[in-house]
mmCIF file of N, CA and C in Angstrom:
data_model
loop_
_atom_site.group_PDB
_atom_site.id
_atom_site.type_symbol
_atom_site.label_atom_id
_atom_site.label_comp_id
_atom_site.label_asym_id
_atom_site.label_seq_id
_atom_site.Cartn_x
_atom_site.Cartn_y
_atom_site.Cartn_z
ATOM 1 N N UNK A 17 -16.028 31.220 -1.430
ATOM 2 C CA UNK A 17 -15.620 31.073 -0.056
ATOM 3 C C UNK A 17 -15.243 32.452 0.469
ATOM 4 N N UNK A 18 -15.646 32.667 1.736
ATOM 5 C CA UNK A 18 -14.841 34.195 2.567
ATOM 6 C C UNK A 18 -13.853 34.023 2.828
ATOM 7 N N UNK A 19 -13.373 35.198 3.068
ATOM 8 C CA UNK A 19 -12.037 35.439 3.329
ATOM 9 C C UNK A 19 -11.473 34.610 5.003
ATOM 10 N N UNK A 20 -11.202 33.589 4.522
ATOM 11 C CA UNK A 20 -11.111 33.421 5.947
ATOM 12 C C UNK A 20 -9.313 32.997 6.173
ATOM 13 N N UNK A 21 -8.915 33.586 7.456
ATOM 14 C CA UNK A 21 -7.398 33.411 7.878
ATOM 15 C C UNK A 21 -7.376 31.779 7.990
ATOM 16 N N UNK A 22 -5.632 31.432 7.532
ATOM 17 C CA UNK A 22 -5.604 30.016 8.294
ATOM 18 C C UNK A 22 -6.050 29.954 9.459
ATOM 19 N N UNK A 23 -5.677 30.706 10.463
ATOM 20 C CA UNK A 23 -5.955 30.842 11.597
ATOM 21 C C UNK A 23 -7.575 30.456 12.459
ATOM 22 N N UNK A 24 -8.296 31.117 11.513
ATOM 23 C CA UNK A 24 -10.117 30.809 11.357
ATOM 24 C C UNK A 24 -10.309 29.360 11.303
ATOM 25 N N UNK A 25 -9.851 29.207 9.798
ATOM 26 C CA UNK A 25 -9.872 27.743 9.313
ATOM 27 C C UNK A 25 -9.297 26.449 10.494
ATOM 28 N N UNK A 26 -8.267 26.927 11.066
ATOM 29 C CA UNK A 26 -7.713 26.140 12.199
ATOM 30 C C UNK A 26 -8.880 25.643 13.384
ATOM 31 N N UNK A 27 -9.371 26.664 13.772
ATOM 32 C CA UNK A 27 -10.262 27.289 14.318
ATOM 33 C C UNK A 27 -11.522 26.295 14.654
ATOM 34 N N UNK A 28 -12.229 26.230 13.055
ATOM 35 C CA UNK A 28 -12.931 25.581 13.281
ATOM 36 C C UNK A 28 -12.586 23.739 12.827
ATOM 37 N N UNK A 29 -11.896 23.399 12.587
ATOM 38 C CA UNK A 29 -11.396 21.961 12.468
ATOM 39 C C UNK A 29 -10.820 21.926 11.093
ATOM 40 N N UNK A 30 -11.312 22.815 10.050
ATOM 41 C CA UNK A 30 -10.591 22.435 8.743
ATOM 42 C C UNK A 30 -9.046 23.003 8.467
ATOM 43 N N UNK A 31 -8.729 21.588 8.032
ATOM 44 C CA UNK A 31 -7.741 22.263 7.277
ATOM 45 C C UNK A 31 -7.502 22.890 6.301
ATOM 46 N N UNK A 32 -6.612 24.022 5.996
ATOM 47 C CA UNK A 32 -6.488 25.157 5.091
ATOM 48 C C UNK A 32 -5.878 24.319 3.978
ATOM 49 N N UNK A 33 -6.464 25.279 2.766
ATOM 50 C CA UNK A 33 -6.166 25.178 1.271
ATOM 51 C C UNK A 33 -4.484 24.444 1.025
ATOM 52 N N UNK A 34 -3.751 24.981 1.340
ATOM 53 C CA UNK A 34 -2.428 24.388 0.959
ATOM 54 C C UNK A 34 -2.216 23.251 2.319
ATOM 55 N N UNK A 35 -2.904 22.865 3.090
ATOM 56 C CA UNK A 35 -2.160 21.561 3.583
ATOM 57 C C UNK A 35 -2.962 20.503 3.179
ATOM 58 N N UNK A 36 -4.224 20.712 2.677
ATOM 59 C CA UNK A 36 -5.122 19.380 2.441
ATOM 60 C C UNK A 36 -4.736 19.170 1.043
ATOM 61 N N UNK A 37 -3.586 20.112 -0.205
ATOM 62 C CA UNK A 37 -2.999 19.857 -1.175
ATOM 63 C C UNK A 37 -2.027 18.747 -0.581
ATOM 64 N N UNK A 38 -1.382 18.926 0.466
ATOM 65 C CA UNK A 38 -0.326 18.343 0.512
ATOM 66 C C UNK A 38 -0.788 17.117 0.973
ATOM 67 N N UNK A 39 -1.601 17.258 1.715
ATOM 68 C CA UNK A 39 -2.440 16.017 2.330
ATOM 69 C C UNK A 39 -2.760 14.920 1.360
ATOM 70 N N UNK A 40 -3.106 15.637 0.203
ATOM 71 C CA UNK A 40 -4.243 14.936 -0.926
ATOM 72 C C UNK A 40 -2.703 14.313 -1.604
ATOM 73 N N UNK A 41 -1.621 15.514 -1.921
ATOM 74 C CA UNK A 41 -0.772 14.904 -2.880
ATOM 75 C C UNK A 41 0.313 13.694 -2.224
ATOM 76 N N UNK A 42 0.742 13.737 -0.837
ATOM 77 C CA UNK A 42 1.258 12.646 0.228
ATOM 78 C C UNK A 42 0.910 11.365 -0.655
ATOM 79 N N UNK A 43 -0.282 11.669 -0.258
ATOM 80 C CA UNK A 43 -1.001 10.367 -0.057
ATOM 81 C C UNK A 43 -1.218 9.959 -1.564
ATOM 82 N N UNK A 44 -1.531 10.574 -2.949
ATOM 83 C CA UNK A 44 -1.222 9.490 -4.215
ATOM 84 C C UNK A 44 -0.171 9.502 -4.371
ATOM 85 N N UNK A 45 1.317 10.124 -4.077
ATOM 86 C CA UNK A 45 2.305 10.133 -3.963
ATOM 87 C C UNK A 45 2.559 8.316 -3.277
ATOM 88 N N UNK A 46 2.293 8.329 -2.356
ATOM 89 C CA UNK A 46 2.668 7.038 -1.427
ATOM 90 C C UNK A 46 2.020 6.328 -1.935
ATOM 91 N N UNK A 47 0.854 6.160 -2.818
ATOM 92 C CA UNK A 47 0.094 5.047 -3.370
ATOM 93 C C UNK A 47 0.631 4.285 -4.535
ATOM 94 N N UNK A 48 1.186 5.537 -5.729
ATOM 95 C CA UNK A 48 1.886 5.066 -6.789
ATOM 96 C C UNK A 48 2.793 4.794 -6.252
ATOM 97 N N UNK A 49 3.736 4.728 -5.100
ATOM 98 C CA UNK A 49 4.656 4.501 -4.628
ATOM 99 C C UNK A 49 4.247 3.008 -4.248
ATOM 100 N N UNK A 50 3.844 2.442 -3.695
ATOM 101 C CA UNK A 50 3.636 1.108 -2.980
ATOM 102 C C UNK A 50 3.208 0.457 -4.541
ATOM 103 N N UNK A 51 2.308 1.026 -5.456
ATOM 104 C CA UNK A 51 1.664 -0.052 -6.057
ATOM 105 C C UNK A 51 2.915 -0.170 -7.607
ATOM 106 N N UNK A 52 3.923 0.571 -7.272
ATOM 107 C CA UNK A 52 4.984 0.776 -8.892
ATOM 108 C C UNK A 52 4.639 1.443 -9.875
ATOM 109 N N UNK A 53 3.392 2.380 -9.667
ATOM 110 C CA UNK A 53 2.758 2.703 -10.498
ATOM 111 C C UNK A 53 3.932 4.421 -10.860
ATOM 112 N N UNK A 54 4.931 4.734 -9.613
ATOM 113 C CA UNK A 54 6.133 5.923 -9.260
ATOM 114 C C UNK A 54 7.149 5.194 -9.004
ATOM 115 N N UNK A 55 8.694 4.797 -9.933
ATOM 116 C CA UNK A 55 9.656 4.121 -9.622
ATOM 117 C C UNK A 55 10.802 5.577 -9.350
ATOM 118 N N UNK A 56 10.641 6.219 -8.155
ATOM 119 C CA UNK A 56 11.671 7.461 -8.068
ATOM 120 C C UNK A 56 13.203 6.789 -8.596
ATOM 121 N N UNK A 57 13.499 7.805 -9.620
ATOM 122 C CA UNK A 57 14.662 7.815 -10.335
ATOM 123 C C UNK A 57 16.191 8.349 -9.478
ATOM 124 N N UNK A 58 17.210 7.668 -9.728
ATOM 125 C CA UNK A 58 18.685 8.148 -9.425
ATOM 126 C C UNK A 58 18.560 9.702 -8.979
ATOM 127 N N UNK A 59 18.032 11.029 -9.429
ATOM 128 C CA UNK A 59 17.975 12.074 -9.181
ATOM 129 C C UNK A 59 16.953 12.386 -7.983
ATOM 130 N N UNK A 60 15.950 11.803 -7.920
ATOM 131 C CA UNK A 60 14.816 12.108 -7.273
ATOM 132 C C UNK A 60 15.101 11.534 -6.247
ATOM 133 N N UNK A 61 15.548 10.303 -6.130
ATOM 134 C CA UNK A 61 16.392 9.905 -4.644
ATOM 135 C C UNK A 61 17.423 10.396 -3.966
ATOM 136 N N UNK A 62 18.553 11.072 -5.096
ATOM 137 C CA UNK A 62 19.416 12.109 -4.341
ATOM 138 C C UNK A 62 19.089 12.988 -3.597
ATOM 139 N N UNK A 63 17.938 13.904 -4.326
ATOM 140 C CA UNK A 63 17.272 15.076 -3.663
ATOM 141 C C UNK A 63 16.156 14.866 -2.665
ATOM 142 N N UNK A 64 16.167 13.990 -2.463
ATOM 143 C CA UNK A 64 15.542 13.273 -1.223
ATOM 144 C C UNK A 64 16.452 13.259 -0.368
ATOM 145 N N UNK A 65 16.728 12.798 -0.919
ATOM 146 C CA UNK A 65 18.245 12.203 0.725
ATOM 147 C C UNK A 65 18.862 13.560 0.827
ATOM 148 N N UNK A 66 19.341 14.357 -0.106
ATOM 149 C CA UNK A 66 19.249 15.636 0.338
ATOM 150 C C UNK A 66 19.012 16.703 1.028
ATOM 151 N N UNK A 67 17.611 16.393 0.801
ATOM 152 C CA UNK A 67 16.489 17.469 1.595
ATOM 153 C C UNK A 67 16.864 16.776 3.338
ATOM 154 N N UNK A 68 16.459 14.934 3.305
ATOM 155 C CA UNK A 68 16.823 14.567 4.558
ATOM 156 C C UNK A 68 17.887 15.228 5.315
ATOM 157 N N UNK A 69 19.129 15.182 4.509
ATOM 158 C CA UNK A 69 20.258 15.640 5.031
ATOM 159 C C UNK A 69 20.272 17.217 5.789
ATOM 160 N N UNK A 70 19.655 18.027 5.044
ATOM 161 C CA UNK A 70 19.342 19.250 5.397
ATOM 162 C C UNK A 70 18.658 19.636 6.851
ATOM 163 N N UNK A 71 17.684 18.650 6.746
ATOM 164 C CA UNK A 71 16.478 18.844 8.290
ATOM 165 C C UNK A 71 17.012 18.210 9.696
ATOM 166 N N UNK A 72 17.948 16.954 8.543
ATOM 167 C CA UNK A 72 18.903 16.073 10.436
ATOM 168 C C UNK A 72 18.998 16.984 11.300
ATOM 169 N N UNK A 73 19.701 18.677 11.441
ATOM 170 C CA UNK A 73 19.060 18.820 12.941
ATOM 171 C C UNK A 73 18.134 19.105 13.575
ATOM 172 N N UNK A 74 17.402 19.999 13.100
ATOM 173 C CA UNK A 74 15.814 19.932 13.987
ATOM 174 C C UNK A 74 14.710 18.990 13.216
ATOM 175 N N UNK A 75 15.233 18.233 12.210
ATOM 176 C CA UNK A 75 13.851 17.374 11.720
ATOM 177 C C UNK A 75 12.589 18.350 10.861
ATOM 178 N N UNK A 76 12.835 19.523 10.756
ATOM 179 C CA UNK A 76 11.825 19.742 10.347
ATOM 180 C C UNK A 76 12.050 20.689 9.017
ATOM 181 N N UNK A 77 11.250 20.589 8.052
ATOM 182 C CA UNK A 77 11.212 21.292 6.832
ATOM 183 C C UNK A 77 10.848 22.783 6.691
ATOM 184 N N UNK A 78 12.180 23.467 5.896
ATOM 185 C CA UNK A 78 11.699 25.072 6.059
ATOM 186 C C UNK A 78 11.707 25.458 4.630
ATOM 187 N N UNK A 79 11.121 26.601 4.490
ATOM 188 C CA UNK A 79 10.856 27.097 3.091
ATOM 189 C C UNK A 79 12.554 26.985 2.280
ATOM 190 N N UNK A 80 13.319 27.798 3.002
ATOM 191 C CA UNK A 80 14.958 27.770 2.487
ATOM 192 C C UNK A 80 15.446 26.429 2.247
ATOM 193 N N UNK A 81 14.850 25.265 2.487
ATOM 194 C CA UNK A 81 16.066 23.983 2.690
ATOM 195 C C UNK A 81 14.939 23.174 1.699
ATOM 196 N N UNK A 82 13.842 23.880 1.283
ATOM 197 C CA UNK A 82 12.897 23.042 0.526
ATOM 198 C C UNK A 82 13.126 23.303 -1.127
ATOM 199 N N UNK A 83 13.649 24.680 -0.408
ATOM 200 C CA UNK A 83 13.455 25.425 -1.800
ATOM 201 C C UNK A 83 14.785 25.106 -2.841
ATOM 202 N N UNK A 84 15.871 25.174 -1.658
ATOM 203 C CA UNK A 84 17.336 24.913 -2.200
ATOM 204 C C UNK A 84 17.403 23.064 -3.198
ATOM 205 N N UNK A 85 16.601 22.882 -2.415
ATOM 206 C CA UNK A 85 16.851 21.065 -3.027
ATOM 207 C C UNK A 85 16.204 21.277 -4.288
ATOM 208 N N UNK A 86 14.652 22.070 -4.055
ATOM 209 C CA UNK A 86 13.771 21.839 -5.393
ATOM 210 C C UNK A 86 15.120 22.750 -6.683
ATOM 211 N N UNK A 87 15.702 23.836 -6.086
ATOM 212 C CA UNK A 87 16.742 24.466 -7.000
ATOM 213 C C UNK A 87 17.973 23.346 -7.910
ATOM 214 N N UNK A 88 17.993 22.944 -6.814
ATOM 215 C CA UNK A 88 19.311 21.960 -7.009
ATOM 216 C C UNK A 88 19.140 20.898 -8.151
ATOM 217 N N UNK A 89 17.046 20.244 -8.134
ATOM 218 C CA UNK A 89 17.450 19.931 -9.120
ATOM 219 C C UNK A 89 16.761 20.520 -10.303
ATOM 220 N N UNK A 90 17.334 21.648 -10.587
ATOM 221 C CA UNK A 90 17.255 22.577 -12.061
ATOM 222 C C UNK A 90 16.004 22.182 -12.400
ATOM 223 N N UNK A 91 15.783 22.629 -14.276
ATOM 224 C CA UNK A 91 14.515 22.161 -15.162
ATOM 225 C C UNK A 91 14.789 20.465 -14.919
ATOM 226 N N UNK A 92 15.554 19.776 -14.664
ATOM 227 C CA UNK A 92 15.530 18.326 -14.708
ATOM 228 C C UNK A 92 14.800 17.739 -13.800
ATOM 229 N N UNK A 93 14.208 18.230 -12.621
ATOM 230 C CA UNK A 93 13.446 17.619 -11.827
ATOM 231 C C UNK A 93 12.164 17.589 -12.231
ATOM 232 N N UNK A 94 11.654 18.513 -12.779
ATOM 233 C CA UNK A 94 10.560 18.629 -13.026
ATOM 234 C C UNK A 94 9.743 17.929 -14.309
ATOM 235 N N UNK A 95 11.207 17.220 -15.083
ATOM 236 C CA UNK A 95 10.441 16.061 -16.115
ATOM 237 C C UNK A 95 10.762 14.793 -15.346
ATOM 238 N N UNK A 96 11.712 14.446 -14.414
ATOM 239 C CA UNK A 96 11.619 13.208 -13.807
ATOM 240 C C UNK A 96 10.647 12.604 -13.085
ATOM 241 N N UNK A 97 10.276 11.706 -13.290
ATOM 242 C CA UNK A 97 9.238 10.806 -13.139
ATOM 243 C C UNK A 97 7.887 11.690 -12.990
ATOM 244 N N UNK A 98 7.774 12.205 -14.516
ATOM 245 C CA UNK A 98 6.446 13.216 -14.616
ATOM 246 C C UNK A 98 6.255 14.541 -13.267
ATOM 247 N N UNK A 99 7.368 14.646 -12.843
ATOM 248 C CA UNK A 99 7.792 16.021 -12.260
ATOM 249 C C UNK A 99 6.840 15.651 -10.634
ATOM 250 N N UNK A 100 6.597 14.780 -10.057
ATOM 251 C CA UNK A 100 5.942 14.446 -9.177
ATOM 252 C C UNK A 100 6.613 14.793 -7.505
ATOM 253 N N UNK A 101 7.906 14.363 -7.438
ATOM 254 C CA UNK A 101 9.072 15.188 -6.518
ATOM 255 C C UNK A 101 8.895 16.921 -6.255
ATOM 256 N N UNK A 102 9.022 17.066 -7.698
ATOM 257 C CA UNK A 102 9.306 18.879 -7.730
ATOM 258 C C UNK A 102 7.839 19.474 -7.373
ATOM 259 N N UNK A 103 6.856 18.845 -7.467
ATOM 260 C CA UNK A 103 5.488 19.227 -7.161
ATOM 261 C C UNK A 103 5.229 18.998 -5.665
ATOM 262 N N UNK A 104 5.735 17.997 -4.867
ATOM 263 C CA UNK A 104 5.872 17.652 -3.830
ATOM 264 C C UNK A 104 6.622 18.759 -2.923
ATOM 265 N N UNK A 105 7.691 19.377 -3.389
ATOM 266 C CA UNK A 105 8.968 19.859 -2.700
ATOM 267 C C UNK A 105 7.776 21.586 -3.234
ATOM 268 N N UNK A 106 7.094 21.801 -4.216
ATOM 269 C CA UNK A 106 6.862 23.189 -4.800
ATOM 270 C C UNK A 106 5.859 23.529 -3.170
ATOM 271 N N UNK A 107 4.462 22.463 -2.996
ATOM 272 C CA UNK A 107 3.828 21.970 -2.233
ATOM 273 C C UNK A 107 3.937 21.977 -0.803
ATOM 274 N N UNK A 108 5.888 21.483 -0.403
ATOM 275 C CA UNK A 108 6.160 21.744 0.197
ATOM 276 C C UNK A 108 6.440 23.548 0.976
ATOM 277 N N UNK A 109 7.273 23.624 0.286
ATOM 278 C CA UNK A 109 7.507 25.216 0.152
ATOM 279 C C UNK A 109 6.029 25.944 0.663
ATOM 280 N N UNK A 110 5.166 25.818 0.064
ATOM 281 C CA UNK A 110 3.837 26.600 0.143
ATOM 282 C C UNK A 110 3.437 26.492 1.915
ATOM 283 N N UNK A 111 3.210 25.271 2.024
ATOM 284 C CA UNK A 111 3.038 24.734 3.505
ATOM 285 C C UNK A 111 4.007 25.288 4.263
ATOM 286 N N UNK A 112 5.317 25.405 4.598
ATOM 287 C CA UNK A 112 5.818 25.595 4.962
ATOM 288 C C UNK A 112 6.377 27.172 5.234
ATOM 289 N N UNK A 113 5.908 27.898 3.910
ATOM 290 C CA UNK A 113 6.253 29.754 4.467
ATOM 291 C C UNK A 113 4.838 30.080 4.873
ATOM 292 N N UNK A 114 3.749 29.628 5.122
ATOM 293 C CA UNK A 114 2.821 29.959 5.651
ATOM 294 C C UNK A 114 2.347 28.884 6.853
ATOM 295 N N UNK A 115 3.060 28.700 7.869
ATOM 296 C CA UNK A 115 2.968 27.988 8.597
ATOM 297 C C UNK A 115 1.110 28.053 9.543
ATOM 298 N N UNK A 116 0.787 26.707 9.802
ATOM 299 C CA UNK A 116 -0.441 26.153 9.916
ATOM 300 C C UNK A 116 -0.673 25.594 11.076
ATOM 301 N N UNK A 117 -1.531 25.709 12.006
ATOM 302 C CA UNK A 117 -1.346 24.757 13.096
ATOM 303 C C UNK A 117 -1.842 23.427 12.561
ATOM 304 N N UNK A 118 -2.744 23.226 12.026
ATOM 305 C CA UNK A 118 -3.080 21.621 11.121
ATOM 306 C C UNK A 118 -1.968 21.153 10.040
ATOM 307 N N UNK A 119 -0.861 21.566 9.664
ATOM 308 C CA UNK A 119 0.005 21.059 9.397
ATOM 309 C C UNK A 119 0.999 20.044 10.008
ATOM 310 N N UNK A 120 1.568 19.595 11.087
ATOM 311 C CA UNK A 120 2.151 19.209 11.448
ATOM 312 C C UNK A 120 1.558 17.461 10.750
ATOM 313 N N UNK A 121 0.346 17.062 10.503
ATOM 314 C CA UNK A 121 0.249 15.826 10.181
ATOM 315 C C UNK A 121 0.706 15.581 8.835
ATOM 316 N N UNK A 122 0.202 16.502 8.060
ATOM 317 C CA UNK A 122 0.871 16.494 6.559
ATOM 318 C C UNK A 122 1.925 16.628 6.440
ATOM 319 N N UNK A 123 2.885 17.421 6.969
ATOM 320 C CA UNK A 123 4.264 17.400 7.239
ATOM 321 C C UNK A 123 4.909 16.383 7.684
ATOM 322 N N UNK A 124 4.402 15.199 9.008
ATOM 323 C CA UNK A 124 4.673 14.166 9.064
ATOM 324 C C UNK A 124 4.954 13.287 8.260
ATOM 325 N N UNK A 125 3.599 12.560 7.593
ATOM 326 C CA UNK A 125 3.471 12.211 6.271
ATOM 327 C C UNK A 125 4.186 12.447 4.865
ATOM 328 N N UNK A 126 4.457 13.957 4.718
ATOM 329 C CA UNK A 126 5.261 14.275 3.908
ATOM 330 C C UNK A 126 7.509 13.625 4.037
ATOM 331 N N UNK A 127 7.315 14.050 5.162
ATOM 332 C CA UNK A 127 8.768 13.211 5.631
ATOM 333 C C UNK A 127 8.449 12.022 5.513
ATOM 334 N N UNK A 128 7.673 11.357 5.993
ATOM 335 C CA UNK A 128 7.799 9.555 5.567
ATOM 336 C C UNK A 128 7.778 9.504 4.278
ATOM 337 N N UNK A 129 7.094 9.990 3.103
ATOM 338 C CA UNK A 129 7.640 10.276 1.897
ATOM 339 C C UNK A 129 8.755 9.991 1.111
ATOM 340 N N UNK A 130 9.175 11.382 1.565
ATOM 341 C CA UNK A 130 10.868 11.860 1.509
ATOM 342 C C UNK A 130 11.323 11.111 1.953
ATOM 343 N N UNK A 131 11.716 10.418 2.929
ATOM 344 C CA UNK A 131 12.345 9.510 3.669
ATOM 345 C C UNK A 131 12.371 8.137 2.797
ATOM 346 N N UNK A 132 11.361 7.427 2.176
ATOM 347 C CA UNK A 132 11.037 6.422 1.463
ATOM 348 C C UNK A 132 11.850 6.550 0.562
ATOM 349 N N UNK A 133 11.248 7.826 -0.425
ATOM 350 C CA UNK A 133 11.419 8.357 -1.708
ATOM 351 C C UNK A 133 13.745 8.311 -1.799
ATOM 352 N N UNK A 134 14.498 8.494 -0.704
ATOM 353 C CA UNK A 134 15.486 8.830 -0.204
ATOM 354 C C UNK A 134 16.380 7.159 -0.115
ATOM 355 N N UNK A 135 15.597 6.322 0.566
ATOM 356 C CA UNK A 135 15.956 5.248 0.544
ATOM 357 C C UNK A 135 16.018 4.433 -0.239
ATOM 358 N N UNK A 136 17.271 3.870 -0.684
ATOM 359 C CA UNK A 136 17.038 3.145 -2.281
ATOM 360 C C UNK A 136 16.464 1.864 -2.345
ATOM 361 N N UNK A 137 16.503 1.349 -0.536
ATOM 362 C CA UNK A 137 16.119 -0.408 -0.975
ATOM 363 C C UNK A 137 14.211 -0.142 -0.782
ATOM 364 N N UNK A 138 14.036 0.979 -0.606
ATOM 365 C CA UNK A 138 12.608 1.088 -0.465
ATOM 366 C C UNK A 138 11.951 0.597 -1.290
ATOM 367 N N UNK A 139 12.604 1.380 -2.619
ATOM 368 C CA UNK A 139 12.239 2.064 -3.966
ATOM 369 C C UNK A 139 12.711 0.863 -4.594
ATOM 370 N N UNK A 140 13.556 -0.164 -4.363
ATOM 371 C CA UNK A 140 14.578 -0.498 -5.466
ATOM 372 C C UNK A 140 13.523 -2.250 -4.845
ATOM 373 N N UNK A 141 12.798 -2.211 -3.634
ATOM 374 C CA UNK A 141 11.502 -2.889 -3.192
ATOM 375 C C UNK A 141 10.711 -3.065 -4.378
ATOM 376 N N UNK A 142 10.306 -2.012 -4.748
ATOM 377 C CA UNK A 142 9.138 -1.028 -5.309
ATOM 378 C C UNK A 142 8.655 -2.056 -6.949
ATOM 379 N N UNK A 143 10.565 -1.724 -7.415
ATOM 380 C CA UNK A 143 10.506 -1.986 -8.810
ATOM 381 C C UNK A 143 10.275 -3.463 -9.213
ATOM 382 N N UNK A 144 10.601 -4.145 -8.127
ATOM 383 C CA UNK A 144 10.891 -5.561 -8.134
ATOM 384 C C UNK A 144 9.456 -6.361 -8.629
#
């Protein structure tokens, strides 16, 4: 592939390398999620609700408030529930210090996520 700017890529309709990751990972994220195949654990829901807590005032996800949660939860996030959160939040981060104009849908998506992932009767739905 050439060198081409997000900006290019915007340009002509595609979306760039790190949001169609996030795009791609959203979405089996939310699948094992609906089908139980991902029961987010006591930790992985904290740092959810976390991250939520962080964005309540402008709603929106920044590299610093992505990064602090993925910190927060140490090497332990990254074996909980096959490290799928911390890949999400790493994912995040990426999207987010290189901001995209075709991002805003994956980012959407990504908060309904988080938001799910955050809520316990979602999840606690999930296991049932």
């Amino acid at each position: 592939m050439s060198h081409k700017t997000a900006a290019d890529l915007a340009l002509q309709g595609r979306p760039t390398p790190s949001v169609e990751r996030l795009t791609s990972l959203v979405s089996a994220l939310a699948e094992d999620l609906e089908q139980g195949l991902w029961a987010p654990g006591p930790l992985e829901q904290s740092l959810a609700g976390r991250l939520m807590v962080a964005c309540v005032g402008d709603g929106c996800f920044t590299p610093d408030r992505v990064r602090e949660t993925l910190l927060a939860g140490s090497i332990t996030l990254t074996y909980a529930g096959d490290g799928r959160l911390a890949r999400l939040f790493a994912q995040l981060i990426e999207v987010t210090a290189h901001p995209a104009p075709d991002a805003d849908t994956a980012l959407d998506e990504a908060r309904r996520l988080v938001e799910r992932v955050a809520d316990d009767r979602s999840v606690a739905d999930v296991k049932r």
